[in-house]
Amino acid sequence: AYEIGFKGSWLDNTLSLEGAVFYTEREDIITAITSLASGGAVNFYNGGDGTIKGAELSVQAQPMPNLNPGLAVIAGATYLDAKYSNYAEGRGFDEGTGLPFGPDAVGLPARDFSGNDIVNAPDWTASATVLQYLPLPNDWGNLELAADAYYNTGYYFSAQNTSLVEQPKYYLIGARIGYFYEPYGLQITLYGENLSDERYYSSAVNLDFGPGRTLAAPRKYGLRAKWTF
């Protein structure tokens, strides 16, 4: 694994940047195959080799340090080029028939997964948060208002790179209002997550009887309370 990066602050520490580029080689990447015909057992195999090339950048800024010192912006992005470089003995299930293929399958030979995307490796992810910190008068505590956004270009859950277990691109939006009272160690937060009610998967697996997918949480609201003593 090789990585080179930088980190620095400018404008009287109101702007901070961090970045890195990296290159990683992996051998015998573990892959999992689940077959309902075999009782639903999960079998793990050493798959092919892979390379991961990428870059990441993050920034933290106070855009109005004099007029509004409580306003902050935090953003970041990551790029990945993650491919199986040598995976000639690929295992999986045919998309049309559901029949298994691979080194130990009966009837269907192994397929070459070389050049496929490594599982759970989106090309791009990005996030941004806007924070507003507001001290209340008369030492009544502090408020924090925040809005979050997240973007993912999508990825595969299987080394086969079948569309049956593919996560397309998706966006997430969240917001929260927090109240802090430091003398009592009290923190109360009203939050909303996935406010656009985006439909995406937390996990998926390609089976011999079709894909099995688990949806991530839909739009959600809640109240959190924390007391430190």
mmCIF file with all atom_site columns, C-alpha atoms in Angstrom:
data_model
loop_
_atom_site.group_PDB
_atom_site.id
_atom_site.type_symbol
_atom_site.label_atom_id
_atom_site.label_alt_id
_atom_site.label_comp_id
_atom_site.label_asym_id
_atom_site.label_entity_id
_atom_site.label_seq_id
_atom_site.pdbx_PDB_ins_code
_atom_site.Cartn_x
_atom_site.Cartn_y
_atom_site.Cartn_z
_atom_site.occupancy
_atom_site.B_iso_or_equiv
_atom_site.pdbx_formal_charge
_atom_site.auth_seq_id
_atom_site.auth_comp_id
_atom_site.auth_asym_id
_atom_site.auth_atom_id
_atom_site.pdbx_PDB_model_num
ATOM 1   C CA . ALA A 1 1   ? 0.000   0.000   0.000   1.00 0.00 ? 1   ALA A CA 1
ATOM 2   C CA . TYR A 1 2   ? 1.279   3.450   -0.921  1.00 0.00 ? 2   TYR A CA 1
ATOM 3   C CA . GLU A 1 3   ? -0.149  6.806   0.125   1.00 0.00 ? 3   GLU A CA 1
ATOM 4   C CA . ILE A 1 4   ? 0.937   10.421  -0.037  1.00 0.00 ? 4   ILE A CA 1
ATOM 5   C CA . GLY A 1 5   ? -1.072  13.278  1.404   1.00 0.00 ? 5   GLY A CA 1
ATOM 6   C CA . PHE A 1 6   ? -1.099  16.781  2.772   1.00 0.00 ? 6   PHE A CA 1
ATOM 7   C CA . LYS A 1 7   ? -2.733  18.716  5.580   1.00 0.00 ? 7   LYS A CA 1
ATOM 8   C CA . GLY A 1 8   ? -2.745  22.436  6.249   1.00 0.00 ? 8   GLY A CA 1
ATOM 9   C CA . SER A 1 9   ? -4.585  25.463  7.625   1.00 0.00 ? 9   SER A CA 1
ATOM 10  C CA . TRP A 1 10  ? -4.879  28.944  6.158   1.00 0.00 ? 10  TRP A CA 1
ATOM 11  C CA . LEU A 1 11  ? -6.618  32.288  6.723   1.00 0.00 ? 11  LEU A CA 1
ATOM 12  C CA . ASP A 1 12  ? -6.010  32.366  10.467  1.00 0.00 ? 12  ASP A CA 1
ATOM 13  C CA . ASN A 1 13  ? -7.109  28.744  10.818  1.00 0.00 ? 13  ASN A CA 1
ATOM 14  C CA . THR A 1 14  ? -10.525 29.416  9.287   1.00 0.00 ? 14  THR A CA 1
ATOM 15  C CA . LEU A 1 15  ? -9.764  27.105  6.341   1.00 0.00 ? 15  LEU A CA 1
ATOM 16  C CA . SER A 1 16  ? -8.364  23.582  6.692   1.00 0.00 ? 16  SER A CA 1
ATOM 17  C CA . LEU A 1 17  ? -7.617  21.165  3.871   1.00 0.00 ? 17  LEU A CA 1
ATOM 18  C CA . GLU A 1 18  ? -6.624  17.505  3.909   1.00 0.00 ? 18  GLU A CA 1
ATOM 19  C CA . GLY A 1 19  ? -5.988  15.320  0.908   1.00 0.00 ? 19  GLY A CA 1
ATOM 20  C CA . ALA A 1 20  ? -4.337  12.114  -0.175  1.00 0.00 ? 20  ALA A CA 1
ATOM 21  C CA . VAL A 1 21  ? -3.764  9.855   -3.162  1.00 0.00 ? 21  VAL A CA 1
ATOM 22  C CA . PHE A 1 22  ? -3.242  6.142   -2.616  1.00 0.00 ? 22  PHE A CA 1
ATOM 23  C CA . TYR A 1 23  ? -2.577  2.829   -4.319  1.00 0.00 ? 23  TYR A CA 1
ATOM 24  C CA . THR A 1 24  ? -3.223  -0.604  -2.787  1.00 0.00 ? 24  THR A CA 1
ATOM 25  C CA . GLU A 1 25  ? -2.704  -4.149  -4.030  1.00 0.00 ? 25  GLU A CA 1
ATOM 26  C CA . ARG A 1 26  ? -4.654  -7.019  -2.461  1.00 0.00 ? 26  ARG A CA 1
ATOM 27  C CA . GLU A 1 27  ? -4.211  -10.754 -2.936  1.00 0.00 ? 27  GLU A CA 1
ATOM 28  C CA . ASP A 1 28  ? -6.777  -13.538 -2.599  1.00 0.00 ? 28  ASP A CA 1
ATOM 29  C CA . ILE A 1 29  ? -9.660  -11.235 -1.721  1.00 0.00 ? 29  ILE A CA 1
ATOM 30  C CA . ILE A 1 30  ? -12.280 -13.109 0.290   1.00 0.00 ? 30  ILE A CA 1
ATOM 31  C CA . THR A 1 31  ? -15.622 -13.653 -1.461  1.00 0.00 ? 31  THR A CA 1
ATOM 32  C CA . ALA A 1 32  ? -18.804 -15.290 -0.166  1.00 0.00 ? 32  ALA A CA 1
ATOM 33  C CA . ILE A 1 33  ? -21.349 -17.494 -1.961  1.00 0.00 ? 33  ILE A CA 1
ATOM 34  C CA . THR A 1 34  ? -24.738 -18.442 -0.472  1.00 0.00 ? 34  THR A CA 1
ATOM 35  C CA . SER A 1 35  ? -26.885 -21.232 -1.930  1.00 0.00 ? 35  SER A CA 1
ATOM 36  C CA . LEU A 1 36  ? -30.431 -21.989 -0.789  1.00 0.00 ? 36  LEU A CA 1
ATOM 37  C CA . ALA A 1 37  ? -30.201 -25.409 -2.447  1.00 0.00 ? 37  ALA A CA 1
ATOM 38  C CA . SER A 1 38  ? -27.345 -26.176 -0.039  1.00 0.00 ? 38  SER A CA 1
ATOM 39  C CA . GLY A 1 39  ? -29.323 -25.145 3.009   1.00 0.00 ? 39  GLY A CA 1
ATOM 40  C CA . GLY A 1 40  ? -28.550 -21.445 2.905   1.00 0.00 ? 40  GLY A CA 1
ATOM 41  C CA . ALA A 1 41  ? -25.015 -21.882 4.192   1.00 0.00 ? 41  ALA A CA 1
ATOM 42  C CA . VAL A 1 42  ? -22.506 -19.131 3.444   1.00 0.00 ? 42  VAL A CA 1
ATOM 43  C CA . ASN A 1 43  ? -19.284 -20.430 1.921   1.00 0.00 ? 43  ASN A CA 1
ATOM 44  C CA . PHE A 1 44  ? -16.172 -18.250 1.832   1.00 0.00 ? 44  PHE A CA 1
ATOM 45  C CA . TYR A 1 45  ? -13.483 -18.532 -0.816  1.00 0.00 ? 45  TYR A CA 1
ATOM 46  C CA . ASN A 1 46  ? -10.227 -16.850 -1.650  1.00 0.00 ? 46  ASN A CA 1
ATOM 47  C CA . GLY A 1 47  ? -11.094 -14.934 -4.782  1.00 0.00 ? 47  GLY A CA 1
ATOM 48  C CA . GLY A 1 48  ? -8.863  -13.012 -7.127  1.00 0.00 ? 48  GLY A CA 1
ATOM 49  C CA . ASP A 1 49  ? -6.321  -10.276 -6.711  1.00 0.00 ? 49  ASP A CA 1
ATOM 50  C CA . GLY A 1 50  ? -7.236  -6.607  -6.897  1.00 0.00 ? 50  GLY A CA 1
ATOM 51  C CA . THR A 1 51  ? -5.883  -3.093  -7.109  1.00 0.00 ? 51  THR A CA 1
ATOM 52  C CA . ILE A 1 52  ? -7.384  0.019   -5.560  1.00 0.00 ? 52  ILE A CA 1
ATOM 53  C CA . LYS A 1 53  ? -6.366  3.463   -6.773  1.00 0.00 ? 53  LYS A CA 1
ATOM 54  C CA . GLY A 1 54  ? -7.954  6.583   -5.402  1.00 0.00 ? 54  GLY A CA 1
ATOM 55  C CA . ALA A 1 55  ? -7.884  10.043  -3.931  1.00 0.00 ? 55  ALA A CA 1
ATOM 56  C CA . GLU A 1 56  ? -9.689  11.874  -1.164  1.00 0.00 ? 56  GLU A CA 1
ATOM 57  C CA . LEU A 1 57  ? -10.097 15.496  -0.185  1.00 0.00 ? 57  LEU A CA 1
ATOM 58  C CA . SER A 1 58  ? -11.763 17.147  2.799   1.00 0.00 ? 58  SER A CA 1
ATOM 59  C CA . VAL A 1 59  ? -12.252 20.785  3.756   1.00 0.00 ? 59  VAL A CA 1
ATOM 60  C CA . GLN A 1 60  ? -13.420 22.613  6.874   1.00 0.00 ? 60  GLN A CA 1
ATOM 61  C CA . ALA A 1 61  ? -14.142 26.307  6.668   1.00 0.00 ? 61  ALA A CA 1
ATOM 62  C CA . GLN A 1 62  ? -15.606 29.236  8.572   1.00 0.00 ? 62  GLN A CA 1
ATOM 63  C CA . PRO A 1 63  ? -16.849 31.350  5.656   1.00 0.00 ? 63  PRO A CA 1
ATOM 64  C CA . MET A 1 64  ? -17.706 34.417  7.793   1.00 0.00 ? 64  MET A CA 1
ATOM 65  C CA . PRO A 1 65  ? -15.363 34.353  10.811  1.00 0.00 ? 65  PRO A CA 1
ATOM 66  C CA . ASN A 1 66  ? -16.074 37.961  11.784  1.00 0.00 ? 66  ASN A CA 1
ATOM 67  C CA . LEU A 1 67  ? -19.750 38.375  10.936  1.00 0.00 ? 67  LEU A CA 1
ATOM 68  C CA . ASN A 1 68  ? -20.827 34.870  11.931  1.00 0.00 ? 68  ASN A CA 1
ATOM 69  C CA . PRO A 1 69  ? -18.096 32.904  13.718  1.00 0.00 ? 69  PRO A CA 1
ATOM 70  C CA . GLY A 1 70  ? -20.534 30.110  14.583  1.00 0.00 ? 70  GLY A CA 1
ATOM 71  C CA . LEU A 1 71  ? -21.062 29.134  10.938  1.00 0.00 ? 71  LEU A CA 1
ATOM 72  C CA . ALA A 1 72  ? -18.975 26.221  9.638   1.00 0.00 ? 72  ALA A CA 1
ATOM 73  C CA . VAL A 1 73  ? -18.923 24.141  6.455   1.00 0.00 ? 73  VAL A CA 1
ATOM 74  C CA . ILE A 1 74  ? -17.447 20.642  6.304   1.00 0.00 ? 74  ILE A CA 1
ATOM 75  C CA . ALA A 1 75  ? -17.195 18.785  2.982   1.00 0.00 ? 75  ALA A CA 1
ATOM 76  C CA . GLY A 1 76  ? -15.333 15.852  1.516   1.00 0.00 ? 76  GLY A CA 1
ATOM 77  C CA . ALA A 1 77  ? -15.112 13.588  -1.517  1.00 0.00 ? 77  ALA A CA 1
ATOM 78  C CA . THR A 1 78  ? -13.458 10.277  -2.330  1.00 0.00 ? 78  THR A CA 1
ATOM 79  C CA . TYR A 1 79  ? -12.658 8.713   -5.707  1.00 0.00 ? 79  TYR A CA 1
ATOM 80  C CA . LEU A 1 80  ? -11.964 4.977   -6.079  1.00 0.00 ? 80  LEU A CA 1
ATOM 81  C CA . ASP A 1 81  ? -10.852 2.854   -9.007  1.00 0.00 ? 81  ASP A CA 1
ATOM 82  C CA . ALA A 1 82  ? -11.133 -0.607  -7.441  1.00 0.00 ? 82  ALA A CA 1
ATOM 83  C CA . LYS A 1 83  ? -10.871 -3.557  -9.837  1.00 0.00 ? 83  LYS A CA 1
ATOM 84  C CA . TYR A 1 84  ? -10.166 -7.265  -9.685  1.00 0.00 ? 84  TYR A CA 1
ATOM 85  C CA . SER A 1 85  ? -6.894  -7.518  -11.585 1.00 0.00 ? 85  SER A CA 1
ATOM 86  C CA . ASN A 1 86  ? -6.720  -11.315 -11.754 1.00 0.00 ? 86  ASN A CA 1
ATOM 87  C CA . TYR A 1 87  ? -9.856  -13.329 -11.021 1.00 0.00 ? 87  TYR A CA 1
ATOM 88  C CA . ALA A 1 88  ? -10.121 -16.093 -13.632 1.00 0.00 ? 88  ALA A CA 1
ATOM 89  C CA . GLU A 1 89  ? -11.900 -18.645 -11.402 1.00 0.00 ? 89  GLU A CA 1
ATOM 90  C CA . GLY A 1 90  ? -15.047 -16.710 -10.573 1.00 0.00 ? 90  GLY A CA 1
ATOM 91  C CA . ARG A 1 91  ? -17.981 -18.344 -8.788  1.00 0.00 ? 91  ARG A CA 1
ATOM 92  C CA . GLY A 1 92  ? -21.612 -17.264 -8.946  1.00 0.00 ? 92  GLY A CA 1
ATOM 93  C CA . PHE A 1 93  ? -25.085 -17.988 -10.315 1.00 0.00 ? 93  PHE A CA 1
ATOM 94  C CA . ASP A 1 94  ? -26.268 -17.547 -13.876 1.00 0.00 ? 94  ASP A CA 1
ATOM 95  C CA . GLU A 1 95  ? -28.635 -14.582 -14.107 1.00 0.00 ? 95  GLU A CA 1
ATOM 96  C CA . GLY A 1 96  ? -31.073 -16.408 -16.394 1.00 0.00 ? 96  GLY A CA 1
ATOM 97  C CA . THR A 1 97  ? -31.206 -19.921 -14.956 1.00 0.00 ? 97  THR A CA 1
ATOM 98  C CA . GLY A 1 98  ? -29.883 -19.509 -11.421 1.00 0.00 ? 98  GLY A CA 1
ATOM 99  C CA . LEU A 1 99  ? -27.525 -22.447 -11.987 1.00 0.00 ? 99  LEU A CA 1
ATOM 100 C CA . PRO A 1 100 ? -24.170 -22.224 -10.224 1.00 0.00 ? 100 PRO A CA 1
ATOM 101 C CA . PHE A 1 101 ? -20.924 -21.775 -12.087 1.00 0.00 ? 101 PHE A CA 1
ATOM 102 C CA . GLY A 1 102 ? -17.362 -21.978 -10.882 1.00 0.00 ? 102 GLY A CA 1
ATOM 103 C CA . PRO A 1 103 ? -14.526 -24.392 -10.147 1.00 0.00 ? 103 PRO A CA 1
ATOM 104 C CA . ASP A 1 104 ? -16.697 -26.760 -8.084  1.00 0.00 ? 104 ASP A CA 1
ATOM 105 C CA . ALA A 1 105 ? -19.977 -26.347 -10.011 1.00 0.00 ? 105 ALA A CA 1
ATOM 106 C CA . VAL A 1 106 ? -21.516 -29.129 -12.088 1.00 0.00 ? 106 VAL A CA 1
ATOM 107 C CA . GLY A 1 107 ? -22.030 -28.264 -15.747 1.00 0.00 ? 107 GLY A CA 1
ATOM 108 C CA . LEU A 1 108 ? -21.057 -24.582 -15.899 1.00 0.00 ? 108 LEU A CA 1
ATOM 109 C CA . PRO A 1 109 ? -17.398 -23.563 -15.930 1.00 0.00 ? 109 PRO A CA 1
ATOM 110 C CA . ALA A 1 110 ? -15.870 -20.712 -13.953 1.00 0.00 ? 110 ALA A CA 1
ATOM 111 C CA . ARG A 1 111 ? -16.164 -17.198 -15.350 1.00 0.00 ? 111 ARG A CA 1
ATOM 112 C CA . ASP A 1 112 ? -13.432 -14.616 -15.575 1.00 0.00 ? 112 ASP A CA 1
ATOM 113 C CA . PHE A 1 113 ? -14.141 -11.703 -13.231 1.00 0.00 ? 113 PHE A CA 1
ATOM 114 C CA . SER A 1 114 ? -10.892 -9.911  -14.087 1.00 0.00 ? 114 SER A CA 1
ATOM 115 C CA . GLY A 1 115 ? -11.655 -6.236  -14.650 1.00 0.00 ? 115 GLY A CA 1
ATOM 116 C CA . ASN A 1 116 ? -14.851 -6.316  -12.568 1.00 0.00 ? 116 ASN A CA 1
ATOM 117 C CA . ASP A 1 117 ? -15.404 -3.788  -9.793  1.00 0.00 ? 117 ASP A CA 1
ATOM 118 C CA . ILE A 1 118 ? -14.442 -4.899  -6.293  1.00 0.00 ? 118 ILE A CA 1
ATOM 119 C CA . VAL A 1 119 ? -17.535 -5.236  -4.132  1.00 0.00 ? 119 VAL A CA 1
ATOM 120 C CA . ASN A 1 120 ? -18.784 -2.284  -2.072  1.00 0.00 ? 120 ASN A CA 1
ATOM 121 C CA . ALA A 1 121 ? -16.433 0.152   -3.833  1.00 0.00 ? 121 ALA A CA 1
ATOM 122 C CA . PRO A 1 122 ? -18.279 3.129   -5.370  1.00 0.00 ? 122 PRO A CA 1
ATOM 123 C CA . ASP A 1 123 ? -16.411 5.291   -7.864  1.00 0.00 ? 123 ASP A CA 1
ATOM 124 C CA . TRP A 1 124 ? -17.386 8.482   -6.055  1.00 0.00 ? 124 TRP A CA 1
ATOM 125 C CA . THR A 1 125 ? -18.721 9.421   -2.646  1.00 0.00 ? 125 THR A CA 1
ATOM 126 C CA . ALA A 1 126 ? -19.203 12.944  -1.371  1.00 0.00 ? 126 ALA A CA 1
ATOM 127 C CA . SER A 1 127 ? -20.633 14.561  1.741   1.00 0.00 ? 127 SER A CA 1
ATOM 128 C CA . ALA A 1 128 ? -21.261 18.058  3.038   1.00 0.00 ? 128 ALA A CA 1
ATOM 129 C CA . THR A 1 129 ? -22.417 19.479  6.361   1.00 0.00 ? 129 THR A CA 1
ATOM 130 C CA . VAL A 1 130 ? -23.403 23.038  7.239   1.00 0.00 ? 130 VAL A CA 1
ATOM 131 C CA . LEU A 1 131 ? -23.307 23.859  10.963  1.00 0.00 ? 131 LEU A CA 1
ATOM 132 C CA . GLN A 1 132 ? -24.618 26.912  12.782  1.00 0.00 ? 132 GLN A CA 1
ATOM 133 C CA . TYR A 1 133 ? -23.631 27.322  16.415  1.00 0.00 ? 133 TYR A CA 1
ATOM 134 C CA . LEU A 1 134 ? -25.747 29.774  18.436  1.00 0.00 ? 134 LEU A CA 1
ATOM 135 C CA . PRO A 1 135 ? -24.983 30.686  22.063  1.00 0.00 ? 135 PRO A CA 1
ATOM 136 C CA . LEU A 1 136 ? -28.161 31.531  23.962  1.00 0.00 ? 136 LEU A CA 1
ATOM 137 C CA . PRO A 1 137 ? -28.385 34.657  26.157  1.00 0.00 ? 137 PRO A CA 1
ATOM 138 C CA . ASN A 1 138 ? -28.027 34.622  29.949  1.00 0.00 ? 138 ASN A CA 1
ATOM 139 C CA . ASP A 1 139 ? -25.946 31.422  29.884  1.00 0.00 ? 139 ASP A CA 1
ATOM 140 C CA . TRP A 1 140 ? -28.996 29.332  29.017  1.00 0.00 ? 140 TRP A CA 1
ATOM 141 C CA . GLY A 1 141 ? -26.944 26.988  26.893  1.00 0.00 ? 141 GLY A CA 1
ATOM 142 C CA . ASN A 1 142 ? -26.183 26.667  23.219  1.00 0.00 ? 142 ASN A CA 1
ATOM 143 C CA . LEU A 1 143 ? -27.968 25.601  20.070  1.00 0.00 ? 143 LEU A CA 1
ATOM 144 C CA . GLU A 1 144 ? -26.484 23.812  17.078  1.00 0.00 ? 144 GLU A CA 1
ATOM 145 C CA . LEU A 1 145 ? -28.330 23.623  13.742  1.00 0.00 ? 145 LEU A CA 1
ATOM 146 C CA . ALA A 1 146 ? -27.007 21.333  11.041  1.00 0.00 ? 146 ALA A CA 1
ATOM 147 C CA . ALA A 1 147 ? -27.895 20.018  7.590   1.00 0.00 ? 147 ALA A CA 1
ATOM 148 C CA . ASP A 1 148 ? -26.148 17.052  5.948   1.00 0.00 ? 148 ASP A CA 1
ATOM 149 C CA . ALA A 1 149 ? -25.990 15.727  2.402   1.00 0.00 ? 149 ALA A CA 1
ATOM 150 C CA . TYR A 1 150 ? -24.397 12.516  1.092   1.00 0.00 ? 150 TYR A CA 1
ATOM 151 C CA . TYR A 1 151 ? -23.954 11.202  -2.462  1.00 0.00 ? 151 TYR A CA 1
ATOM 152 C CA . ASN A 1 152 ? -22.881 7.755   -3.649  1.00 0.00 ? 152 ASN A CA 1
ATOM 153 C CA . THR A 1 153 ? -22.454 6.763   -7.303  1.00 0.00 ? 153 THR A CA 1
ATOM 154 C CA . GLY A 1 154 ? -23.372 3.136   -6.607  1.00 0.00 ? 154 GLY A CA 1
ATOM 155 C CA . TYR A 1 155 ? -21.576 -0.197  -6.370  1.00 0.00 ? 155 TYR A CA 1
ATOM 156 C CA . TYR A 1 156 ? -21.971 -3.960  -6.619  1.00 0.00 ? 156 TYR A CA 1
ATOM 157 C CA . PHE A 1 157 ? -22.541 -6.359  -3.730  1.00 0.00 ? 157 PHE A CA 1
ATOM 158 C CA . SER A 1 158 ? -21.123 -9.274  -5.739  1.00 0.00 ? 158 SER A CA 1
ATOM 159 C CA . ALA A 1 159 ? -17.821 -9.836  -7.559  1.00 0.00 ? 159 ALA A CA 1
ATOM 160 C CA . GLN A 1 160 ? -19.941 -11.143 -10.443 1.00 0.00 ? 160 GLN A CA 1
ATOM 161 C CA . ASN A 1 161 ? -21.064 -7.512  -10.955 1.00 0.00 ? 161 ASN A CA 1
ATOM 162 C CA . THR A 1 162 ? -24.589 -8.646  -11.732 1.00 0.00 ? 162 THR A CA 1
ATOM 163 C CA . SER A 1 163 ? -27.324 -6.030  -11.901 1.00 0.00 ? 163 SER A CA 1
ATOM 164 C CA . LEU A 1 164 ? -29.425 -8.288  -9.638  1.00 0.00 ? 164 LEU A CA 1
ATOM 165 C CA . VAL A 1 165 ? -27.393 -7.123  -6.630  1.00 0.00 ? 165 VAL A CA 1
ATOM 166 C CA . GLU A 1 166 ? -26.330 -3.689  -7.778  1.00 0.00 ? 166 GLU A CA 1
ATOM 167 C CA . GLN A 1 167 ? -26.836 -0.540  -5.733  1.00 0.00 ? 167 GLN A CA 1
ATOM 168 C CA . PRO A 1 168 ? -27.532 2.387   -8.100  1.00 0.00 ? 168 PRO A CA 1
ATOM 169 C CA . LYS A 1 169 ? -26.504 5.912   -7.220  1.00 0.00 ? 169 LYS A CA 1
ATOM 170 C CA . TYR A 1 170 ? -28.366 7.534   -4.332  1.00 0.00 ? 170 TYR A CA 1
ATOM 171 C CA . TYR A 1 171 ? -28.545 10.703  -2.256  1.00 0.00 ? 171 TYR A CA 1
ATOM 172 C CA . LEU A 1 172 ? -29.196 11.171  1.460   1.00 0.00 ? 172 LEU A CA 1
ATOM 173 C CA . ILE A 1 173 ? -30.279 14.340  3.246   1.00 0.00 ? 173 ILE A CA 1
ATOM 174 C CA . GLY A 1 174 ? -30.449 14.875  6.997   1.00 0.00 ? 174 GLY A CA 1
ATOM 175 C CA . ALA A 1 175 ? -30.930 17.683  9.501   1.00 0.00 ? 175 ALA A CA 1
ATOM 176 C CA . ARG A 1 176 ? -30.730 18.155  13.255  1.00 0.00 ? 176 ARG A CA 1
ATOM 177 C CA . ILE A 1 177 ? -31.190 20.714  16.011  1.00 0.00 ? 177 ILE A CA 1
ATOM 178 C CA . GLY A 1 178 ? -29.213 20.240  19.195  1.00 0.00 ? 178 GLY A CA 1
ATOM 179 C CA . TYR A 1 179 ? -29.436 21.935  22.593  1.00 0.00 ? 179 TYR A CA 1
ATOM 180 C CA . PHE A 1 180 ? -26.433 21.837  24.936  1.00 0.00 ? 180 PHE A CA 1
ATOM 181 C CA . TYR A 1 181 ? -26.319 22.862  28.587  1.00 0.00 ? 181 TYR A CA 1
ATOM 182 C CA . GLU A 1 182 ? -22.773 22.292  29.765  1.00 0.00 ? 182 GLU A CA 1
ATOM 183 C CA . PRO A 1 183 ? -23.268 22.830  33.560  1.00 0.00 ? 183 PRO A CA 1
ATOM 184 C CA . TYR A 1 184 ? -25.516 19.749  33.622  1.00 0.00 ? 184 TYR A CA 1
ATOM 185 C CA . GLY A 1 185 ? -23.712 17.844  30.855  1.00 0.00 ? 185 GLY A CA 1
ATOM 186 C CA . LEU A 1 186 ? -27.030 17.790  28.997  1.00 0.00 ? 186 LEU A CA 1
ATOM 187 C CA . GLN A 1 187 ? -27.440 17.339  25.255  1.00 0.00 ? 187 GLN A CA 1
ATOM 188 C CA . ILE A 1 188 ? -30.825 17.003  23.500  1.00 0.00 ? 188 ILE A CA 1
ATOM 189 C CA . THR A 1 189 ? -30.978 16.530  19.734  1.00 0.00 ? 189 THR A CA 1
ATOM 190 C CA . LEU A 1 190 ? -33.983 16.467  17.425  1.00 0.00 ? 190 LEU A CA 1
ATOM 191 C CA . TYR A 1 191 ? -32.977 14.830  14.142  1.00 0.00 ? 191 TYR A CA 1
ATOM 192 C CA . GLY A 1 192 ? -34.258 13.677  10.778  1.00 0.00 ? 192 GLY A CA 1
ATOM 193 C CA . GLU A 1 193 ? -32.453 11.145  8.591   1.00 0.00 ? 193 GLU A CA 1
ATOM 194 C CA . ASN A 1 194 ? -33.011 10.215  4.941   1.00 0.00 ? 194 ASN A CA 1
ATOM 195 C CA . LEU A 1 195 ? -35.479 13.091  4.646   1.00 0.00 ? 195 LEU A CA 1
ATOM 196 C CA . SER A 1 196 ? -35.963 12.497  0.913   1.00 0.00 ? 196 SER A CA 1
ATOM 197 C CA . ASP A 1 197 ? -37.051 8.911   1.743   1.00 0.00 ? 197 ASP A CA 1
ATOM 198 C CA . GLU A 1 198 ? -34.429 7.475   -0.609  1.00 0.00 ? 198 GLU A CA 1
ATOM 199 C CA . ARG A 1 199 ? -34.804 3.782   -1.401  1.00 0.00 ? 199 ARG A CA 1
ATOM 200 C CA . TYR A 1 200 ? -31.448 2.017   -1.220  1.00 0.00 ? 200 TYR A CA 1
ATOM 201 C CA . TYR A 1 201 ? -30.012 -1.256  0.094   1.00 0.00 ? 201 TYR A CA 1
ATOM 202 C CA . SER A 1 202 ? -28.029 -1.931  3.230   1.00 0.00 ? 202 SER A CA 1
ATOM 203 C CA . SER A 1 203 ? -27.078 -5.388  1.913   1.00 0.00 ? 203 SER A CA 1
ATOM 204 C CA . ALA A 1 204 ? -27.786 -7.726  -0.988  1.00 0.00 ? 204 ALA A CA 1
ATOM 205 C CA . VAL A 1 205 ? -26.762 -11.228 -1.989  1.00 0.00 ? 205 VAL A CA 1
ATOM 206 C CA . ASN A 1 206 ? -27.153 -13.125 -5.261  1.00 0.00 ? 206 ASN A CA 1
ATOM 207 C CA . LEU A 1 207 ? -28.735 -16.553 -4.636  1.00 0.00 ? 207 LEU A CA 1
ATOM 208 C CA . ASP A 1 208 ? -29.519 -19.537 -6.820  1.00 0.00 ? 208 ASP A CA 1
ATOM 209 C CA . PHE A 1 209 ? -33.232 -18.722 -6.427  1.00 0.00 ? 209 PHE A CA 1
ATOM 210 C CA . GLY A 1 210 ? -32.822 -15.011 -7.140  1.00 0.00 ? 210 GLY A CA 1
ATOM 211 C CA . PRO A 1 211 ? -31.475 -11.966 -5.355  1.00 0.00 ? 211 PRO A CA 1
ATOM 212 C CA . GLY A 1 212 ? -31.985 -11.320 -1.658  1.00 0.00 ? 212 GLY A CA 1
ATOM 213 C CA . ARG A 1 213 ? -31.959 -7.637  -0.754  1.00 0.00 ? 213 ARG A CA 1
ATOM 214 C CA . THR A 1 214 ? -32.332 -5.739  2.519   1.00 0.00 ? 214 THR A CA 1
ATOM 215 C CA . LEU A 1 215 ? -33.542 -2.161  2.357   1.00 0.00 ? 215 LEU A CA 1
ATOM 216 C CA . ALA A 1 216 ? -31.857 0.507   4.432   1.00 0.00 ? 216 ALA A CA 1
ATOM 217 C CA . ALA A 1 217 ? -33.917 2.606   6.832   1.00 0.00 ? 217 ALA A CA 1
ATOM 218 C CA . PRO A 1 218 ? -36.518 4.917   5.231   1.00 0.00 ? 218 PRO A CA 1
ATOM 219 C CA . ARG A 1 219 ? -37.214 8.491   6.327   1.00 0.00 ? 219 ARG A CA 1
ATOM 220 C CA . LYS A 1 220 ? -36.742 8.661   10.081  1.00 0.00 ? 220 LYS A CA 1
ATOM 221 C CA . TYR A 1 221 ? -37.251 11.232  12.829  1.00 0.00 ? 221 TYR A CA 1
ATOM 222 C CA . GLY A 1 222 ? -36.161 11.009  16.406  1.00 0.00 ? 222 GLY A CA 1
ATOM 223 C CA . LEU A 1 223 ? -35.070 12.615  19.652  1.00 0.00 ? 223 LEU A CA 1
ATOM 224 C CA . ARG A 1 224 ? -31.817 11.824  21.406  1.00 0.00 ? 224 ARG A CA 1
ATOM 225 C CA . ALA A 1 225 ? -30.936 12.778  24.969  1.00 0.00 ? 225 ALA A CA 1
ATOM 226 C CA . LYS A 1 226 ? -27.477 12.510  26.526  1.00 0.00 ? 226 LYS A CA 1
ATOM 227 C CA . TRP A 1 227 ? -26.545 13.299  30.094  1.00 0.00 ? 227 TRP A CA 1
ATOM 228 C CA . THR A 1 228 ? -22.922 13.231  31.187  1.00 0.00 ? 228 THR A CA 1
ATOM 229 C CA . PHE A 1 229 ? -22.301 13.026  34.937  1.00 0.00 ? 229 PHE A CA 1
#
